[in-house]
Coordinates of C-alpha atoms (C1' of nucleotides) in Angstrom, one line a residue:
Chain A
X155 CA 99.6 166.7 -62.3
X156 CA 102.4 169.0 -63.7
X157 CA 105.4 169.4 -60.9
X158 CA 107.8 170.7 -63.3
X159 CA 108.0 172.8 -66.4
X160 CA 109.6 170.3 -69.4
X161 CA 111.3 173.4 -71.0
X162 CA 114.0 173.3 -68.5
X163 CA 114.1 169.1 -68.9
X164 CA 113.8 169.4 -72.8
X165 CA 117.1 172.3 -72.5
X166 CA 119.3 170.1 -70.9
X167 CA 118.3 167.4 -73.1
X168 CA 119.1 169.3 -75.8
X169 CA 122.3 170.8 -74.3
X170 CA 123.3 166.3 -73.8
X171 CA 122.8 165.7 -77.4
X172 CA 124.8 168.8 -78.3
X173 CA 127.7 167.4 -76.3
X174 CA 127.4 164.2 -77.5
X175 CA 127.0 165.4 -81.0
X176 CA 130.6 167.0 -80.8
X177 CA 132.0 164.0 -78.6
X178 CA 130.8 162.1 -82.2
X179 CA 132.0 165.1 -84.2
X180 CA 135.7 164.9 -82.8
X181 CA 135.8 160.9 -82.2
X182 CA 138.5 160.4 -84.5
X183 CA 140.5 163.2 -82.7
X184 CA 139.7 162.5 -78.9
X185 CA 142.6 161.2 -76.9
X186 CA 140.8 158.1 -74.5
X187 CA 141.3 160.5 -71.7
X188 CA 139.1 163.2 -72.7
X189 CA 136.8 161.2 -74.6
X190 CA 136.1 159.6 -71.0
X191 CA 136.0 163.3 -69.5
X192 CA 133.4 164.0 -72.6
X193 CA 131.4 161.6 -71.5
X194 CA 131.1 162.5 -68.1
X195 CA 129.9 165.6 -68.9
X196 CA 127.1 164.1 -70.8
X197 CA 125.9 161.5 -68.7
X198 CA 126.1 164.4 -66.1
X199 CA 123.7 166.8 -68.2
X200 CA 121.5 163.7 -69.2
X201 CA 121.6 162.4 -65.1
X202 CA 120.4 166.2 -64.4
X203 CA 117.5 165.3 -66.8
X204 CA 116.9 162.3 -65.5
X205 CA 116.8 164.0 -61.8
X206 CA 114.5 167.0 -63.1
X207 CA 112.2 164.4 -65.0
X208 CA 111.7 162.3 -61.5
X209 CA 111.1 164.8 -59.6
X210 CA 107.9 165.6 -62.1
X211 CA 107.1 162.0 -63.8
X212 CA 104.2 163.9 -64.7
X213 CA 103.7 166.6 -66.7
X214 CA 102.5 167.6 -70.4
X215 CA 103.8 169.6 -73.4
X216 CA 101.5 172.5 -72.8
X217 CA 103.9 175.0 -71.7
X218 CA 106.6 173.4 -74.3
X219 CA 107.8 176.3 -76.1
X220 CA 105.6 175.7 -79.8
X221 CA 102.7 174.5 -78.1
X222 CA 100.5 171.5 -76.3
X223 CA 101.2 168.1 -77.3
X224 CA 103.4 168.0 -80.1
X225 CA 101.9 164.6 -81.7
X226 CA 99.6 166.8 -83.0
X227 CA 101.4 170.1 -83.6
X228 CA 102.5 170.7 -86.7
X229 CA 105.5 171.8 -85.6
X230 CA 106.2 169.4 -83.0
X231 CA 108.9 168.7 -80.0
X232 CA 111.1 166.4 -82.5
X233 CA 110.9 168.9 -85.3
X234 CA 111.8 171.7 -82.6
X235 CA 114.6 169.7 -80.9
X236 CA 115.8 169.5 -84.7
X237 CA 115.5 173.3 -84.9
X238 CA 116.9 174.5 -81.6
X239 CA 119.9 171.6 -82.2
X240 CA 120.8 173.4 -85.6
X241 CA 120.3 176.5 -84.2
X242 CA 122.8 176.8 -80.9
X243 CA 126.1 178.3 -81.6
X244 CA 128.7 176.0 -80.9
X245 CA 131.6 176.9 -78.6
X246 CA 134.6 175.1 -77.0
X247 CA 133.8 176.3 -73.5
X248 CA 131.2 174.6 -71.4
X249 CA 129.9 177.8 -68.9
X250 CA 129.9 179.6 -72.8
X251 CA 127.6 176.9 -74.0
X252 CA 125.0 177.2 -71.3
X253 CA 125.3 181.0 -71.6
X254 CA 124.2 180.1 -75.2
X255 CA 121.6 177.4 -74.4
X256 CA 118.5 178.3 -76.0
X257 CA 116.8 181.8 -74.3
X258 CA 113.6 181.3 -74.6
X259 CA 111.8 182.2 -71.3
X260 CA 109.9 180.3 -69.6
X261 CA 107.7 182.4 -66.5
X262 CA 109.2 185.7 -67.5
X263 CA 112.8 183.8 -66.2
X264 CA 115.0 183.4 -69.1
X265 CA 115.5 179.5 -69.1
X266 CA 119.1 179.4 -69.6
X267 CA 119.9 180.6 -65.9
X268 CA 117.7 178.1 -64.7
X269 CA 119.7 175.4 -66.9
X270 CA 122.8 176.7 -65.9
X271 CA 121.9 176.8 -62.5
X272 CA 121.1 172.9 -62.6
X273 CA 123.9 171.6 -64.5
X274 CA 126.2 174.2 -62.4
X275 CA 125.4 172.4 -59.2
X276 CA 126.9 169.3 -61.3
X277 CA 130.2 171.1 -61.8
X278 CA 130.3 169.7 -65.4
X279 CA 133.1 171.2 -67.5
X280 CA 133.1 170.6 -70.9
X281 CA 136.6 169.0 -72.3
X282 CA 135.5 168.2 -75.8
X283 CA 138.2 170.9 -76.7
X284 CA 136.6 171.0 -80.6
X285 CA 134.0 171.7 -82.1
X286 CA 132.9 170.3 -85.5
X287 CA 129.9 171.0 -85.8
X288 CA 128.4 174.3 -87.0
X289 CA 125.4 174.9 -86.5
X290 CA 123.7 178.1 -88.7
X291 CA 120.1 178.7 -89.2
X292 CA 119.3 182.0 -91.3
X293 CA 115.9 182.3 -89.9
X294 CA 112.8 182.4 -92.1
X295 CA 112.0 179.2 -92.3
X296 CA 109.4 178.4 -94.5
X297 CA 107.2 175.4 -94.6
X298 CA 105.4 176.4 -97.8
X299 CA 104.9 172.9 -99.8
X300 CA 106.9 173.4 -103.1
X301 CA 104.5 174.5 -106.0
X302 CA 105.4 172.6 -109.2
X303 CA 104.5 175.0 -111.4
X304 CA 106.9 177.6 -109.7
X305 CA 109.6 175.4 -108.3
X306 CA 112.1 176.6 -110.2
X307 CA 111.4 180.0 -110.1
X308 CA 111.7 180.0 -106.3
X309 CA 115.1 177.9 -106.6
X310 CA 117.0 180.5 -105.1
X311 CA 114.5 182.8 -103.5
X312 CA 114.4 180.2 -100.6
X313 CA 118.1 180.6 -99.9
X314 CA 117.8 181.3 -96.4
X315 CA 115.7 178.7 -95.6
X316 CA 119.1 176.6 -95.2
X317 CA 120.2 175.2 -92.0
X318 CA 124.3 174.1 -92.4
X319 CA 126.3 171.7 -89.7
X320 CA 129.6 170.2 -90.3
X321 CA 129.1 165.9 -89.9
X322 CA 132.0 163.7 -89.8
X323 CA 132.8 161.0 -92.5
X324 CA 131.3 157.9 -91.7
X325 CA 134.3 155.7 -90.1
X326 CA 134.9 152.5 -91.0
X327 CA 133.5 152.9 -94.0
X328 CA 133.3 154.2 -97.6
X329 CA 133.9 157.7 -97.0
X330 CA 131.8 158.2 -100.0
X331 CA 128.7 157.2 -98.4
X332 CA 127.2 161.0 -97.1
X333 CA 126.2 160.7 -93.7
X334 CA 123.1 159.8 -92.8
X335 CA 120.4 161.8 -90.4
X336 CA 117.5 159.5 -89.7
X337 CA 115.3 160.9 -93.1
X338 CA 115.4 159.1 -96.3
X339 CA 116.9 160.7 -99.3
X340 CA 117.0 160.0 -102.8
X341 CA 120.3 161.4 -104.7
X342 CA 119.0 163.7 -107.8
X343 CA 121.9 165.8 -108.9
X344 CA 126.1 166.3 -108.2
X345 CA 127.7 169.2 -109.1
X346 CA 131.1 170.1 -109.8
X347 CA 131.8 173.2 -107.1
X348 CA 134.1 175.9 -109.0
X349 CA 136.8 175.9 -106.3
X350 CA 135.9 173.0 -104.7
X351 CA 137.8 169.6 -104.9
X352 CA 134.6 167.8 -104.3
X353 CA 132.1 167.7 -105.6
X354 CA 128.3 168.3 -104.3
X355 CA 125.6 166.2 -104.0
X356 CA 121.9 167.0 -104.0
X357 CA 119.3 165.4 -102.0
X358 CA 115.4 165.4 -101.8
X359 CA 113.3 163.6 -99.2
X360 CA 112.4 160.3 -100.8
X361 CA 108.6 160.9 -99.7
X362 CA 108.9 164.2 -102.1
X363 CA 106.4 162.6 -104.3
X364 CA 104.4 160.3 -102.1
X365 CA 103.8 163.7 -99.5
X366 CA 105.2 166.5 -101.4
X367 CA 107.8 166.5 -98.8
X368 CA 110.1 169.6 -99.4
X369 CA 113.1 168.9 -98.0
X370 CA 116.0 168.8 -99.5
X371 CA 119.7 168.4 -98.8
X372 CA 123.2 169.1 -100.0
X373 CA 125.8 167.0 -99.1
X374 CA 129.7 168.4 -99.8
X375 CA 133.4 167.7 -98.0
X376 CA 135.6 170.2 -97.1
X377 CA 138.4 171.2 -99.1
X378 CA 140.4 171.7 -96.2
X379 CA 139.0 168.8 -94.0
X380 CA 138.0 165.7 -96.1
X381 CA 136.8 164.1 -93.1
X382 CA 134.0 166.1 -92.8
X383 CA 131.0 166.8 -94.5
X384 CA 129.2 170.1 -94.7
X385 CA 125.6 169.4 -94.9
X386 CA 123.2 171.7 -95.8
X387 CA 119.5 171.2 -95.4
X388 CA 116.4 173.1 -97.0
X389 CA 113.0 173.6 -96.5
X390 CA 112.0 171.1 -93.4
X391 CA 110.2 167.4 -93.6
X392 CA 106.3 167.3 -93.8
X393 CA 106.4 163.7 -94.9
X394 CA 105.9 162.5 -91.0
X395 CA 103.3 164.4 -90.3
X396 CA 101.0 162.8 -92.9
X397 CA 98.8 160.2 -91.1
X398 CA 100.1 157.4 -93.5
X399 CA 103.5 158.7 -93.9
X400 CA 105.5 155.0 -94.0
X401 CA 108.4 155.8 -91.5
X402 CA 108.4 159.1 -89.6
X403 CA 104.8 158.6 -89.1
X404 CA 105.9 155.9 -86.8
X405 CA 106.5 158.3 -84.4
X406 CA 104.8 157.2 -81.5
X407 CA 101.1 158.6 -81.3
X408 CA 100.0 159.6 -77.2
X409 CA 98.4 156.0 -77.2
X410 CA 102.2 153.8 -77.8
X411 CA 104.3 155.7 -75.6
X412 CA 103.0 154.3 -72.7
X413 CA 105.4 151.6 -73.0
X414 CA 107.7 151.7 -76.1
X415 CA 110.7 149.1 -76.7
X416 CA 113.7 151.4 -77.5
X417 CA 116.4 149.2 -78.7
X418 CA 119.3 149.9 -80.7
X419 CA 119.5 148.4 -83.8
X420 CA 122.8 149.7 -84.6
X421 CA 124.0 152.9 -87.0
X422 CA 122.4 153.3 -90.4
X423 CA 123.7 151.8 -93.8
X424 CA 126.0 154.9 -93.6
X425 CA 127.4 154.1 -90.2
X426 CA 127.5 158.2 -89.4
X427 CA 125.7 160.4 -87.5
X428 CA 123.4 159.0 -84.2
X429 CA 121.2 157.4 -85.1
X430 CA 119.2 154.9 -83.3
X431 CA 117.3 152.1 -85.2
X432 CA 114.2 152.3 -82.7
X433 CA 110.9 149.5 -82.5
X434 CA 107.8 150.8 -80.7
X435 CA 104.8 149.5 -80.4
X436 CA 102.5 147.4 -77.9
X437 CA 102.9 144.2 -79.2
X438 CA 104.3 143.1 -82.1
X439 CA 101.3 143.4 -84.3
X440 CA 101.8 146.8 -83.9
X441 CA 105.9 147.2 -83.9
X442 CA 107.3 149.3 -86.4
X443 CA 110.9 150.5 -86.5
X444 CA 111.9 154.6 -87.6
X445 CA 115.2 156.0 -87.2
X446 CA 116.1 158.7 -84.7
X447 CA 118.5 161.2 -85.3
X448 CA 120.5 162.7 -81.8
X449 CA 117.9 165.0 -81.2
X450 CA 114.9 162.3 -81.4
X451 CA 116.5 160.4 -78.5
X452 CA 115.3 162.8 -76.4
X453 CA 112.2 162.3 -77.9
X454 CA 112.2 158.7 -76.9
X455 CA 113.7 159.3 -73.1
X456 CA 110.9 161.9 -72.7
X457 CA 108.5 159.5 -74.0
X458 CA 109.4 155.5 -72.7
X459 CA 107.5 155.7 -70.0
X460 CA 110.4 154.4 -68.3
X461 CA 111.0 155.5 -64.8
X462 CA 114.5 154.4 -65.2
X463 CA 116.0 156.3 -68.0
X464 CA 119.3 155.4 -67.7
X465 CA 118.6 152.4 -69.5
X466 CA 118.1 154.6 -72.4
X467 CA 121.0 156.7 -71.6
X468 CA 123.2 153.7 -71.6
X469 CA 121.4 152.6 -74.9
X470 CA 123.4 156.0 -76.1
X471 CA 126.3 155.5 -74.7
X472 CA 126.8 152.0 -75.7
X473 CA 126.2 153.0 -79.2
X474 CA 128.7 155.8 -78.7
X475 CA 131.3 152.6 -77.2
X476 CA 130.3 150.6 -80.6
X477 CA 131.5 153.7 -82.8
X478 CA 134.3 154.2 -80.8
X479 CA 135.1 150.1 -81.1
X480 CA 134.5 151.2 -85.3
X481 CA 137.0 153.8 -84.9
X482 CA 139.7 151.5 -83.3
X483 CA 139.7 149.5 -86.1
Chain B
dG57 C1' 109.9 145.4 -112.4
dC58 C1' 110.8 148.9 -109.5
dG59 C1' 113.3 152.2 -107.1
dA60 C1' 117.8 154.4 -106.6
dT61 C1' 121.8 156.5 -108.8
dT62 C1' 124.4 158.6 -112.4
dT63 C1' 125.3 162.2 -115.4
dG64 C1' 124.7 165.4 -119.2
dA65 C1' 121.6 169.0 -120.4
dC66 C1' 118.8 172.7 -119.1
dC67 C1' 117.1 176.6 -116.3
dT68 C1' 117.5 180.4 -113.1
dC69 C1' 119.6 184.1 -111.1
dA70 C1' 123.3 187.0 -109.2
Chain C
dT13 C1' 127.5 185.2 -118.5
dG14 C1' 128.7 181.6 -115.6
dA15 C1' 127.9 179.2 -111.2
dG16 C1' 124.6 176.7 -108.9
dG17 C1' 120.4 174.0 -108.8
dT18 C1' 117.3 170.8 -111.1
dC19 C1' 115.5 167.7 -114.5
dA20 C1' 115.2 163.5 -116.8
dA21 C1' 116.9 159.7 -119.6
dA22 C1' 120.0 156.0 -119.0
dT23 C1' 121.8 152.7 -116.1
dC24 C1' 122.3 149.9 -112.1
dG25 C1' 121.1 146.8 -108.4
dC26 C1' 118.0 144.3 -105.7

DNA sequence: GCGATTTGACCTCA
DNA sequence: TGAGGTCAAATCGC
């Protein structure tokens, strides 16, 4: 029995792993004080979720924006939380942000009054004064499986199929190491950039092969900001939507998300970007671990089962803490 | 042995 | 014509 429309649940969602996407983006930068302010303003957003999503445990996908039940979509809630995360325009003001929460409508009411007017009752400013993270989508995206024969003909023609954000280096680490978003990639070219002090790497989705998986990446750091990469990604993954698609096919099917064991299993090789090393499964015949980005945490709070999602909220925040504890050192 | 990375050469297009 | 993107052989590492 639907009591609420998700759209509104899946906004603020979204708008939580936006701030906690810049809280990552400007770690290195954040004075304790404001980091702690940051956070606040996420947990609020993410306790507004939580609110909306227990006052209507029950509902489905069906009036989510692409369509009913996104396990079978092909273009499905984690692949549009992707899309709308790339695709908000990021600002420095918080009221600015939720005037620039997604606008899709949802009952002829433009959604992003009804997300303002929920996280307004929270009185959440947002303190995270910068914002690293630039998010640009050019529209047009096409999901056409590269042709071999023509590949290189359309090299450029697919242009502005390109979605670019701004990552952080990983800390800690080998700043060397790009960052890493939850997909596997295999490394194929590096460029010299004429003007650029470093160079560019190219990426491809290491299932290109196995699932004529499109995607591709270009990982570069700024000139004027060596601390952060610019990553640009083009054409979008297919490889987890085929049925034996090793990793992202792990994403839970209708029948595991009843009760699915999200742990963290800490940060990827890379040690950048959030990403949660996730098991689900009923049993452990049947356990198999994928990787979320940000965005796919939602994913996994909308579908634990859990009537208590602040257990996964604090499985976020702790691993926020744990990078935080990286940065310290 | 296999998969990933490196890197010089090649190709396309603005 | 040159910059950017890709290929593919050589190399590396597990």
């Amino acid at each position: 029995m639907a009591t609420a429309a998700p759209a509104d649940i899946i906004s603020l969602i979204l708008h939580g792993c936006k701030l906690a996407r810049e809280v990552e983006s400007s770690l290195a930068n954040l004075q304790p004080e404001a980091l702690g302010n940051s956070l606040n303003d996420i947990i609020g957003v993410f306790e507004a979720a939580r609110d909306r999503l227990n006052a209507g445990k029950e509902y489905h996908f069906s009036s989510y924006p692409s369509g009913p039940m996104f396990h079978q979509q092909s273009e499905g809630l984690k692949e549009w939380l992707i899309r709308r995360s790339t695709t908000i325009p990021c600002t420095s003001s918080a009221m600015e942000m939720y005037h620039r929460t997604p606008t899709f409508e949802v009952g002829g009411d433009p959604l992003h009054e009804r997300v303002k007017e929920i996280i307004g009752t929270k009185q959440m400013p947002l303190r995270a004064a910068v914002c690293d993270v630039q998010a640009m989508d050019t529209g047009g995206a096409s999901k056409a499986a590269a042709s071999s024969s023509s590949q290189r003909l359309k090299r450029r023609k697919d242009a502005g199929d390109k979605r670019t954000m701004r990552v952080p280096v990983p800390t800690g680490g080998n700043t060397e190491i790009p960052p890493d978003d939850g997909f596997g990639w295999r490394k194929y070219g590096q460029k010299e950039i004429l003007g650029s002090k470093f160079p560019r790497a190219y990426f491809r989705c290491t299932h290109q092969k196995l699932y004529q998986c499109p995607a591709k990446k270009q990982v570069q750091r700024l000139d004027d900001d060596p601390l952060t990469y610019e990553v640009t990604y083009r054409g979008e993954h297919t490889c987890y939507m085929s049925a034996t698609a090793p990793i992202i096919s792990s994403v839970p099917q209708a029948t595991l998300v009843s009760a699915p064991e999200v742990s963290l299993g800490g940060s990827s090789s890379s040690g950048s970007g959030m990403v949660v090393t996730t098991a689900v499964g009923v049993g452990s015949s049947s356990r198999h671990e994928f990787q979320y980005p940000v965005a796919d945490m939602a994913y996994a709070l909308f579908n634990s089962g859990s009537t208590n999602t602040s257990d996964s909220m604090e499985l976020i925040f702790t691993h926020q803490r744990q990078r935080g504890d990286t940065l310290d050192q």
